[in-house]
mmCIF file with all atom_site columns, C-alpha atoms in Angstrom:
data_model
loop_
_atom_site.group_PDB
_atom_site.id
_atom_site.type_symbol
_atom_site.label_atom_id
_atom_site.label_alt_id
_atom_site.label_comp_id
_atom_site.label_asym_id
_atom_site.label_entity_id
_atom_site.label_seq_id
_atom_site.pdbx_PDB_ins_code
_atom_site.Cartn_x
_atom_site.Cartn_y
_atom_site.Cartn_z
_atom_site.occupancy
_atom_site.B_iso_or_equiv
_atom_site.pdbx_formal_charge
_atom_site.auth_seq_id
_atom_site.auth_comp_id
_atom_site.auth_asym_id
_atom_site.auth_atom_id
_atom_site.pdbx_PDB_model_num
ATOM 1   C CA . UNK A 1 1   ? 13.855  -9.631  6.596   1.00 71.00 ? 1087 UNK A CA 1
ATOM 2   C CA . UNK A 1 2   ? 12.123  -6.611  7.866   1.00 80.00 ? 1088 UNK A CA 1
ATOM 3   C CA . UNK A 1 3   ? 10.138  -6.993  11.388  1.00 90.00 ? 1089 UNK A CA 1
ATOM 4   C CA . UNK A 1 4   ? 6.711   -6.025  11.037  1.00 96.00 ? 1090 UNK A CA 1
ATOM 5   C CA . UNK A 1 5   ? 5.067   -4.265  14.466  1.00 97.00 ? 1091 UNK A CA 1
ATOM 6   C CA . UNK A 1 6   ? 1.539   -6.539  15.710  1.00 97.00 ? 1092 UNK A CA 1
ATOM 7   C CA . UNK A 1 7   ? -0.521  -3.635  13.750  1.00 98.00 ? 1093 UNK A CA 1
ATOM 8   C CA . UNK A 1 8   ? 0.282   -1.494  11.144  1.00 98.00 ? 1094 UNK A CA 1
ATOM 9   C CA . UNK A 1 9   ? -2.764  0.834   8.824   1.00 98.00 ? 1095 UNK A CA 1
ATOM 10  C CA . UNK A 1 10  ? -1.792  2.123   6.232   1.00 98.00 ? 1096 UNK A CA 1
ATOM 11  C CA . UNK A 1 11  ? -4.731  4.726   4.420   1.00 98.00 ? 1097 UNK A CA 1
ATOM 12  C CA . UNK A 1 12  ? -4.616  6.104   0.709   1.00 97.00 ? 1098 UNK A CA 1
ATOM 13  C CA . UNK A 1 13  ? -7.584  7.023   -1.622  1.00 94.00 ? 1099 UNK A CA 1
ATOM 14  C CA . UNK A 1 14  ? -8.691  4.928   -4.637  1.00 90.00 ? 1100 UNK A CA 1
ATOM 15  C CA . UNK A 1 15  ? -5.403  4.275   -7.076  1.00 91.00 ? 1101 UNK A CA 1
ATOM 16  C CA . UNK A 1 16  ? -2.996  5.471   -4.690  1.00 96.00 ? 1102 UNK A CA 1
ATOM 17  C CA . UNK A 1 17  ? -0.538  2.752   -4.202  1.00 96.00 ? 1103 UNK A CA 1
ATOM 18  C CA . UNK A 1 18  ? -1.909  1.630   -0.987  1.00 97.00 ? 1104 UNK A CA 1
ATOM 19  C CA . UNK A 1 19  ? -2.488  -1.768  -1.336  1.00 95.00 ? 1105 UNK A CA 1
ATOM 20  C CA . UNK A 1 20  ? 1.162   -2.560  -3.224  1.00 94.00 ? 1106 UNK A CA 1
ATOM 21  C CA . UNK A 1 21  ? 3.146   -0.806  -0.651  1.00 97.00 ? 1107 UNK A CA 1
ATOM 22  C CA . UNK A 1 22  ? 1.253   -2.493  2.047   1.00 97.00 ? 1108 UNK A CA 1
ATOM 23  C CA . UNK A 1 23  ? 2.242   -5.874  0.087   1.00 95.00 ? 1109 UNK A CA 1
ATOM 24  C CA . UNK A 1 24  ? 5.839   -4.942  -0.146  1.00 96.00 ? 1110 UNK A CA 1
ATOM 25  C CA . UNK A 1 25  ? 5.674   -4.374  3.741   1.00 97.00 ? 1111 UNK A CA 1
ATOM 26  C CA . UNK A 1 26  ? 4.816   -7.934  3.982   1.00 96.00 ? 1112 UNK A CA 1
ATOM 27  C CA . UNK A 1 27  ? 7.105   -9.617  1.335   1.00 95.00 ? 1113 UNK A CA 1
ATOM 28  C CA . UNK A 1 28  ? 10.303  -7.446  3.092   1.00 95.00 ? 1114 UNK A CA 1
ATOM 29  C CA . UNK A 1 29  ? 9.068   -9.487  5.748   1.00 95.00 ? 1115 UNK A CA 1
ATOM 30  C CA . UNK A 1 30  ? 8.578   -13.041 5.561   1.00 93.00 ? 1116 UNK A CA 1
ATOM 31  C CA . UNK A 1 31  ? 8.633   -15.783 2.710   1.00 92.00 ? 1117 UNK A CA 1
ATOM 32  C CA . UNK A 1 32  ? 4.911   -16.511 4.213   1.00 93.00 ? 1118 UNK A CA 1
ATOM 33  C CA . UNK A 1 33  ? 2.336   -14.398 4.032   1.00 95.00 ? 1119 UNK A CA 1
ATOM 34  C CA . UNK A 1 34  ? -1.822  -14.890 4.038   1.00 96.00 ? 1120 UNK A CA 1
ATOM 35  C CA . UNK A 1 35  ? -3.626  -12.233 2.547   1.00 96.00 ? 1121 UNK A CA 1
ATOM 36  C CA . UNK A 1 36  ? -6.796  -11.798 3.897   1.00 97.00 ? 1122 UNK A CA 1
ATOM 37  C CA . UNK A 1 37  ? -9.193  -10.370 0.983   1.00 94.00 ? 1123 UNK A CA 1
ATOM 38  C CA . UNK A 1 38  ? -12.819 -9.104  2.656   1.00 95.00 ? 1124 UNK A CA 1
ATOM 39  C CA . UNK A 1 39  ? -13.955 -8.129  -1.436  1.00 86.00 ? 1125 UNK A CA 1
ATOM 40  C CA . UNK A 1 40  ? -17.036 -10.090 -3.019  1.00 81.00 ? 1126 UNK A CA 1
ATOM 41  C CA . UNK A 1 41  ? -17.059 -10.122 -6.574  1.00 75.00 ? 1127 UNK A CA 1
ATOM 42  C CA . UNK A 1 42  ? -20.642 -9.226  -7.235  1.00 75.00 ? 1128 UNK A CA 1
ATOM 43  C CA . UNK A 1 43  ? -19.949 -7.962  -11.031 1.00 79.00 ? 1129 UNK A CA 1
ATOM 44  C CA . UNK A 1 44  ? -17.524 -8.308  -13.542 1.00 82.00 ? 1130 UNK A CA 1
ATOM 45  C CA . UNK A 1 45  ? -15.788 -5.318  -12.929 1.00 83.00 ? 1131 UNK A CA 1
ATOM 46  C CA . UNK A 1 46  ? -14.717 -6.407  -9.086  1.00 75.00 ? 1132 UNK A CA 1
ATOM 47  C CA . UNK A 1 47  ? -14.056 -10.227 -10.858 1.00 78.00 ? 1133 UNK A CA 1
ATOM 48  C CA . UNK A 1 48  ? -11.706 -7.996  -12.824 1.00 82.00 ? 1134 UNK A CA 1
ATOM 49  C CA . UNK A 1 49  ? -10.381 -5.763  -10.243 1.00 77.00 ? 1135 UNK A CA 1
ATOM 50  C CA . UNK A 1 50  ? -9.719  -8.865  -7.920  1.00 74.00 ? 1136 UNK A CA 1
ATOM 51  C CA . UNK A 1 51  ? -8.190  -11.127 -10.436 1.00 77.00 ? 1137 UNK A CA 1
ATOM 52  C CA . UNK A 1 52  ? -5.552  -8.020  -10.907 1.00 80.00 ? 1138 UNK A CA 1
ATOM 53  C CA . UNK A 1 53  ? -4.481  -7.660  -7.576  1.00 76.00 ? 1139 UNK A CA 1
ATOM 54  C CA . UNK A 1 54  ? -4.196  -11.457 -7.202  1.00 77.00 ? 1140 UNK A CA 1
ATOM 55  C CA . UNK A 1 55  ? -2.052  -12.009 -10.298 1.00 78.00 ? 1141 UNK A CA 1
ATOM 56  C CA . UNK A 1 56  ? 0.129   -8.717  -9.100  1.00 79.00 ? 1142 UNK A CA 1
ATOM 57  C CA . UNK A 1 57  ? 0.757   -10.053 -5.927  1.00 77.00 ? 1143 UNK A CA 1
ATOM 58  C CA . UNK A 1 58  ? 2.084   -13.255 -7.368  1.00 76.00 ? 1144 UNK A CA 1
ATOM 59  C CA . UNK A 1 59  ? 3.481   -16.653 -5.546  1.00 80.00 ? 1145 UNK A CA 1
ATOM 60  C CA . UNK A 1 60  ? 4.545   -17.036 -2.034  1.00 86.00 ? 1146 UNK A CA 1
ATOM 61  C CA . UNK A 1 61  ? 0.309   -15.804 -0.492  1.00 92.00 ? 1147 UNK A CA 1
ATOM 62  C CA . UNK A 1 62  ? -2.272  -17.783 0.573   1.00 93.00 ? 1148 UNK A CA 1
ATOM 63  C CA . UNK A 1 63  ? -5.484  -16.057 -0.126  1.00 92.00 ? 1149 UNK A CA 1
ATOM 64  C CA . UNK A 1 64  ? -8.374  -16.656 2.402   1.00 94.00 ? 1150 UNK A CA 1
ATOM 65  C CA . UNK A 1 65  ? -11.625 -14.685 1.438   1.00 93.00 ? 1151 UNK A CA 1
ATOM 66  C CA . UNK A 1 66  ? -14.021 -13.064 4.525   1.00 96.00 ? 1152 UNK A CA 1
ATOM 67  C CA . UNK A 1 67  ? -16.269 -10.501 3.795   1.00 96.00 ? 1153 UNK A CA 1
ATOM 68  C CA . UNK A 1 68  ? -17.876 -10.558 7.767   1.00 97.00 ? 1154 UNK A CA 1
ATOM 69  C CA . UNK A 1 69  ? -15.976 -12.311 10.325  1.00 97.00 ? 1155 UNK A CA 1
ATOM 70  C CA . UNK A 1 70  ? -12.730 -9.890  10.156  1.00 97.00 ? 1156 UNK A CA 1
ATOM 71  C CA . UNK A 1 71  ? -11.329 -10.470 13.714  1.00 97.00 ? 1157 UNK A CA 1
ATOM 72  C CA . UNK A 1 72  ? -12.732 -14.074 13.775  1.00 97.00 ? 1158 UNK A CA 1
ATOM 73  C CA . UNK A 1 73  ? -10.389 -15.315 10.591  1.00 98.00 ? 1159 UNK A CA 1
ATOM 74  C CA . UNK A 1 74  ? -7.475  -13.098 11.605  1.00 98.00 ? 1160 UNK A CA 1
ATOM 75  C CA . UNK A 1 75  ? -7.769  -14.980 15.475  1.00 97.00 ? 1161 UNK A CA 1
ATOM 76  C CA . UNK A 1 76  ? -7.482  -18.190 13.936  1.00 97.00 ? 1162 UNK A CA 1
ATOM 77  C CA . UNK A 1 77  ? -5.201  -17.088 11.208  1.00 97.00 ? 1163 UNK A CA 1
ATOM 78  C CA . UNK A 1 78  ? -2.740  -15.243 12.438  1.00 96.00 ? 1164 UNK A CA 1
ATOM 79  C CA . UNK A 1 79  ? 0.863   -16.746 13.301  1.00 95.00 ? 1165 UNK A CA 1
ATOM 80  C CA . UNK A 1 80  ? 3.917   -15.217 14.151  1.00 94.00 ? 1166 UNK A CA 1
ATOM 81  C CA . UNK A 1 81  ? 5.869   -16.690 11.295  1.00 94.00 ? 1167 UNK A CA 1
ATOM 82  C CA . UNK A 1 82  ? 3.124   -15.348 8.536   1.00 95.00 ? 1168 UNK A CA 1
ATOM 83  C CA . UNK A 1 83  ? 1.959   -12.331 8.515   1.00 96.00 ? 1169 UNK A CA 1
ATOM 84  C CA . UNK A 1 84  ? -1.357  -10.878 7.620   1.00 98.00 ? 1170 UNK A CA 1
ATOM 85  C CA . UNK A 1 85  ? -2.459  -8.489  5.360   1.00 98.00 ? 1171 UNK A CA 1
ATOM 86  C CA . UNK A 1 86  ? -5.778  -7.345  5.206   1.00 98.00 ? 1172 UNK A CA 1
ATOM 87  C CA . UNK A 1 87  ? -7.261  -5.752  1.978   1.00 96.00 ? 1173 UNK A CA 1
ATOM 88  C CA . UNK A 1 88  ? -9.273  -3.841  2.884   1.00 94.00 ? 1174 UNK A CA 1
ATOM 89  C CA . UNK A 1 89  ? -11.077 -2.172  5.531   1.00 98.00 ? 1175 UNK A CA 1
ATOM 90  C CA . UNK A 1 90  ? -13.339 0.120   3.744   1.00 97.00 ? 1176 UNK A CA 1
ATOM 91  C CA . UNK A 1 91  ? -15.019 -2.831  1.295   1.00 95.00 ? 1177 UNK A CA 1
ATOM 92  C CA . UNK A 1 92  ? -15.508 -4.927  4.964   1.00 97.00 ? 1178 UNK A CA 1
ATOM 93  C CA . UNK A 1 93  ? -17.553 -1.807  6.491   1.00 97.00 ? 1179 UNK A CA 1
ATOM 94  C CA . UNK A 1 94  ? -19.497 -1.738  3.107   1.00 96.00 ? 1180 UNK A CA 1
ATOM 95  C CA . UNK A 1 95  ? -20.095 -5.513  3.545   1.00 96.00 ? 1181 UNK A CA 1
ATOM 96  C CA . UNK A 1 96  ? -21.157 -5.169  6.931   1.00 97.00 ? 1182 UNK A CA 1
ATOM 97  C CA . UNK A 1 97  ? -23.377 -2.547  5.962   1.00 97.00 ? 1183 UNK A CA 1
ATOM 98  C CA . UNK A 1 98  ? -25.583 -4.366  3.714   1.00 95.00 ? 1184 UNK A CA 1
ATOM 99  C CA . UNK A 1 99  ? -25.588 -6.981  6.034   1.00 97.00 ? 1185 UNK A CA 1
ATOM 100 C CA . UNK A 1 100 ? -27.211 -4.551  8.358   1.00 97.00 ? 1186 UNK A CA 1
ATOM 101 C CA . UNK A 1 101 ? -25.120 -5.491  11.291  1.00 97.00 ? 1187 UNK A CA 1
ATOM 102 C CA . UNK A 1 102 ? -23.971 -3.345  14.168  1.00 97.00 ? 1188 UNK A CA 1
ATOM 103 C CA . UNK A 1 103 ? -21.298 -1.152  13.243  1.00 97.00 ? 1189 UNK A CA 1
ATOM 104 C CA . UNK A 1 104 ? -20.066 -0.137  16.134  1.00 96.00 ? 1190 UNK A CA 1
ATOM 105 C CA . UNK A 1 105 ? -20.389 -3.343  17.894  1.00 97.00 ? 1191 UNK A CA 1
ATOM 106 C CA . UNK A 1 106 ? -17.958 -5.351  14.804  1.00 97.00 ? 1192 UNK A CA 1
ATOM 107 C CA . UNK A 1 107 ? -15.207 -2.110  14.829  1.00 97.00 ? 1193 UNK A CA 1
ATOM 108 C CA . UNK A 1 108 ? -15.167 -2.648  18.721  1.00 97.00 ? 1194 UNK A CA 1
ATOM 109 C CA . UNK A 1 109 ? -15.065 -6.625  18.656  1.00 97.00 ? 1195 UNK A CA 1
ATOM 110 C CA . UNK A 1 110 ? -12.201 -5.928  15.926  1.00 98.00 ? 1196 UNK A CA 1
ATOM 111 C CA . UNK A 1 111 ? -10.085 -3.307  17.559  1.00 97.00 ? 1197 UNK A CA 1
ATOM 112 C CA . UNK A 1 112 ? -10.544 -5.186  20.681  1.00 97.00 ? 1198 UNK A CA 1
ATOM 113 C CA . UNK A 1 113 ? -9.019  -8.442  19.279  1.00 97.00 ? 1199 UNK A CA 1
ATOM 114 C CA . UNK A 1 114 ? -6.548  -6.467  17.109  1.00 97.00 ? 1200 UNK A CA 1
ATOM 115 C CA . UNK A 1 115 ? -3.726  -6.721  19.972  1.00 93.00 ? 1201 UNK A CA 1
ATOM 116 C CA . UNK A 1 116 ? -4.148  -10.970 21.143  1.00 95.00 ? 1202 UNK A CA 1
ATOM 117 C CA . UNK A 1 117 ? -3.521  -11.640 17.499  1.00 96.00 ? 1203 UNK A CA 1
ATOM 118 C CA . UNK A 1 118 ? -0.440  -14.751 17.447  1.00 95.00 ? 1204 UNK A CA 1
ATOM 119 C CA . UNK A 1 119 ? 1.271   -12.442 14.707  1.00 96.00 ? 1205 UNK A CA 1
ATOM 120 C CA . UNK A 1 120 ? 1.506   -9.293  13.217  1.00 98.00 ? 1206 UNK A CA 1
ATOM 121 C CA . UNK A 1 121 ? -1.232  -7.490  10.616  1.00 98.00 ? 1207 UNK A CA 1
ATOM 122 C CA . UNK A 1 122 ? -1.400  -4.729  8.053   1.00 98.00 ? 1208 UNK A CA 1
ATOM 123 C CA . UNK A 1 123 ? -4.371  -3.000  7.808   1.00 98.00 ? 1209 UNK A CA 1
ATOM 124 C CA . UNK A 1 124 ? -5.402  -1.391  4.383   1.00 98.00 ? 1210 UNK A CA 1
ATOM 125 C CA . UNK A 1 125 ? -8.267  0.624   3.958   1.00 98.00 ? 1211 UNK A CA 1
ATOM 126 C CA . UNK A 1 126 ? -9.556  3.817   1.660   1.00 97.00 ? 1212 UNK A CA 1
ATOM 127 C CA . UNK A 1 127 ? -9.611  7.499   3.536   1.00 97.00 ? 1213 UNK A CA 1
ATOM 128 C CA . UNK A 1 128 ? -12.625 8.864   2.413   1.00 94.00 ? 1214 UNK A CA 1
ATOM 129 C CA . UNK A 1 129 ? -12.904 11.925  4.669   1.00 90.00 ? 1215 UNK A CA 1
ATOM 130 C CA . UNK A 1 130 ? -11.019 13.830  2.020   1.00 91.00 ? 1216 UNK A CA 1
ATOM 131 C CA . UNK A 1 131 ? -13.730 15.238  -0.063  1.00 87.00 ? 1217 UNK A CA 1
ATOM 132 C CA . UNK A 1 132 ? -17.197 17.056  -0.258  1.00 89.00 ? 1218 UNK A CA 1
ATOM 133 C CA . UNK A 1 133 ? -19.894 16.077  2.130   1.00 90.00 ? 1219 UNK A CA 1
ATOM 134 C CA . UNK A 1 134 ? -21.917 13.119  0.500   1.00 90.00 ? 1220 UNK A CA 1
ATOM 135 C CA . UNK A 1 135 ? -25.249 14.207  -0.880  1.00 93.00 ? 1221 UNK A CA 1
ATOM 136 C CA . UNK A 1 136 ? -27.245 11.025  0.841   1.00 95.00 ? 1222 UNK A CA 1
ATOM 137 C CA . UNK A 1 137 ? -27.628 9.253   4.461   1.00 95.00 ? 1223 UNK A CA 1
ATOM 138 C CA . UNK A 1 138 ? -26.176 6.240   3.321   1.00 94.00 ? 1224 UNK A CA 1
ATOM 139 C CA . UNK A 1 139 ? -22.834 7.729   1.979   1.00 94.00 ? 1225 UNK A CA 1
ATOM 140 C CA . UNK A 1 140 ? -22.499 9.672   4.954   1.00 95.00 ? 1226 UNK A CA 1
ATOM 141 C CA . UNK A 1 141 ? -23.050 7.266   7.167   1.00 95.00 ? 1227 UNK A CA 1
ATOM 142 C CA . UNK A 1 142 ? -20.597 5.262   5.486   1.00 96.00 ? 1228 UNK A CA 1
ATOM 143 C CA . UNK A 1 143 ? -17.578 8.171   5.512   1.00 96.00 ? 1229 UNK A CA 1
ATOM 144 C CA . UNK A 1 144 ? -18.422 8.475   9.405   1.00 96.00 ? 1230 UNK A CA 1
ATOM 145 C CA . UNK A 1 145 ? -18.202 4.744   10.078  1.00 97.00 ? 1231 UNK A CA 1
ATOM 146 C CA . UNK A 1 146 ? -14.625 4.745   8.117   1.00 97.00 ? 1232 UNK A CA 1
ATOM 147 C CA . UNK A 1 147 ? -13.520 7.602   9.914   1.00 97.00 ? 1233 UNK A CA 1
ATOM 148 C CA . UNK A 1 148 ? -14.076 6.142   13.306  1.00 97.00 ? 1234 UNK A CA 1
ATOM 149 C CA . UNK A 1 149 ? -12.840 3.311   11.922  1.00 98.00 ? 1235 UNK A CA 1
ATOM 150 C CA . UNK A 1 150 ? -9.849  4.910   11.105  1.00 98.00 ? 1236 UNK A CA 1
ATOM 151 C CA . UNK A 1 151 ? -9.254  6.472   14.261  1.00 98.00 ? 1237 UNK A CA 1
ATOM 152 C CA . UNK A 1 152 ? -9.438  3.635   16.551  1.00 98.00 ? 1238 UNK A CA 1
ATOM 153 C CA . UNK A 1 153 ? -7.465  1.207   14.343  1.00 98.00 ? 1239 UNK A CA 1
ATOM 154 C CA . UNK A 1 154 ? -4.548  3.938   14.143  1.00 98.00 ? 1240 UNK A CA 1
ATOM 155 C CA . UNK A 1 155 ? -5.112  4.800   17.859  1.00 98.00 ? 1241 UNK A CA 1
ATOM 156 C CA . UNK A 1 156 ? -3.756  1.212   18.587  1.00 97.00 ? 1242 UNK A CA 1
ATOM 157 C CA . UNK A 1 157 ? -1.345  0.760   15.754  1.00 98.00 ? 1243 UNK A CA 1
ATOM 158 C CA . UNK A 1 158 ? 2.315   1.440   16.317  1.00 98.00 ? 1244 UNK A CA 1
ATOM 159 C CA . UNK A 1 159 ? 3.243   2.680   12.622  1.00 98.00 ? 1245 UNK A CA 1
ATOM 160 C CA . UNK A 1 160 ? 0.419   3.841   10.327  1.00 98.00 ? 1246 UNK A CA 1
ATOM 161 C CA . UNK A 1 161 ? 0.878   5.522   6.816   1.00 98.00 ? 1247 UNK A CA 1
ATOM 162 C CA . UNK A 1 162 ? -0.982  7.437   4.204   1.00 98.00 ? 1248 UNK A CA 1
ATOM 163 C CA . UNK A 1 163 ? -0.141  7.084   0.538   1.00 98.00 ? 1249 UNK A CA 1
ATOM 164 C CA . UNK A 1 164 ? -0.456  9.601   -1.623  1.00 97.00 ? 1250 UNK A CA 1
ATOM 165 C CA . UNK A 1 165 ? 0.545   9.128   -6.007  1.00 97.00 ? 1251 UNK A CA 1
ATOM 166 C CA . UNK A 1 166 ? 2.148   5.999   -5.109  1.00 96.00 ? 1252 UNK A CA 1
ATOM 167 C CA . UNK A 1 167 ? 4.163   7.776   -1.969  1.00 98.00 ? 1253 UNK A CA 1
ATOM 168 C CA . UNK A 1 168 ? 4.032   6.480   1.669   1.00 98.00 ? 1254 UNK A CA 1
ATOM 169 C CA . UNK A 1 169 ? 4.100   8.791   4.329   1.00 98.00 ? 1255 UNK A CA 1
ATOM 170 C CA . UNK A 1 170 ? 4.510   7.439   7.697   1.00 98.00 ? 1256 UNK A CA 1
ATOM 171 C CA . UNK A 1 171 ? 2.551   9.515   10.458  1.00 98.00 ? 1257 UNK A CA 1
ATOM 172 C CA . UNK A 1 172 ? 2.824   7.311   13.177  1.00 98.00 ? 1258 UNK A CA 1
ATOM 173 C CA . UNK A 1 173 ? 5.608   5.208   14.566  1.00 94.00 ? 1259 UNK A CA 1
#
């Protein structure tokens, strides 16, 4: 089995392999794993889109759901023996932005609880810096939360990767 580090990211765009080479970093390294899904299926489509990513990642995860409390369920989640992978980063900052809760305050009580974590966690999330300049507040505001986001959780991560047409690229670690 494969040692994981206590945080890994690993950023791609929409389709890009991301969240199935972040699962094969997990299976490589233990027979337990929780994956930690922060999705709500508010329409079909998402029923859809989750139900395919759960029957892909077949047996051998536990699936706990939190679309909020991110550091809260990974504190009392996380064991060295199983690690966690969370899926994804980008759909929590959109839940916690209908919510209307303090950004900054949940990416600071996350990143600040990232490192007492019993056991290690990988990180997925969309990079959505990439294109044109959003034509509203909202989606801006959005692609500037992410990339903070971004920058903070790969600040404190030992290995981080982008993935690219199903390729991984490791830029850090």
């Amino acid at each position: 089995m494969a040692a994981l580090p206590p945080i890994t990211l690993v950023l791609g765009g929409a389709r890009s392999g991301k969240s199935t080479f972040a699962e094969k970093l997990v299976v490589e390294a233990a027979a337990s794993r929780l994956y930690l899904a922060t999705a709500t299926a508010g329409d079909g489509e998402m029923q859809d889109r989750i139900a395919r990513h759960r029957d892909r990642r077949g047996a051998g995860w536990e699936t706990l759901e939190e679309p909020l409390d991110l550091i809260g369920a990974l504190s009392e989640h996380a064991r060295a023996d199983r690690p966690v992978l969370v899926d994804c980063l980008t759909l929590w900052l959109t839940n916690l932005m209908v919510a209307e809760r303090d950004i900054d305050a949940d990416i600071s009580r996350l990143c600040g609880g990232l490192a007492a974590l019993a056991g290690p966690v990988v990180l997925v999330s969309n990079e959505v810096g990439l294109g044109i300049v959003p034509d509203n507040a909202m989606a801006r505001a959005f692609r500037d939360h992410a990339g903070r986001l971004h920058q903070n959780i790969a600040a404190i991560a030992a290995d981080v990767y982008f993935v690219a047409a199903g390729l991984p690229l490791k830029m850090k670690g």
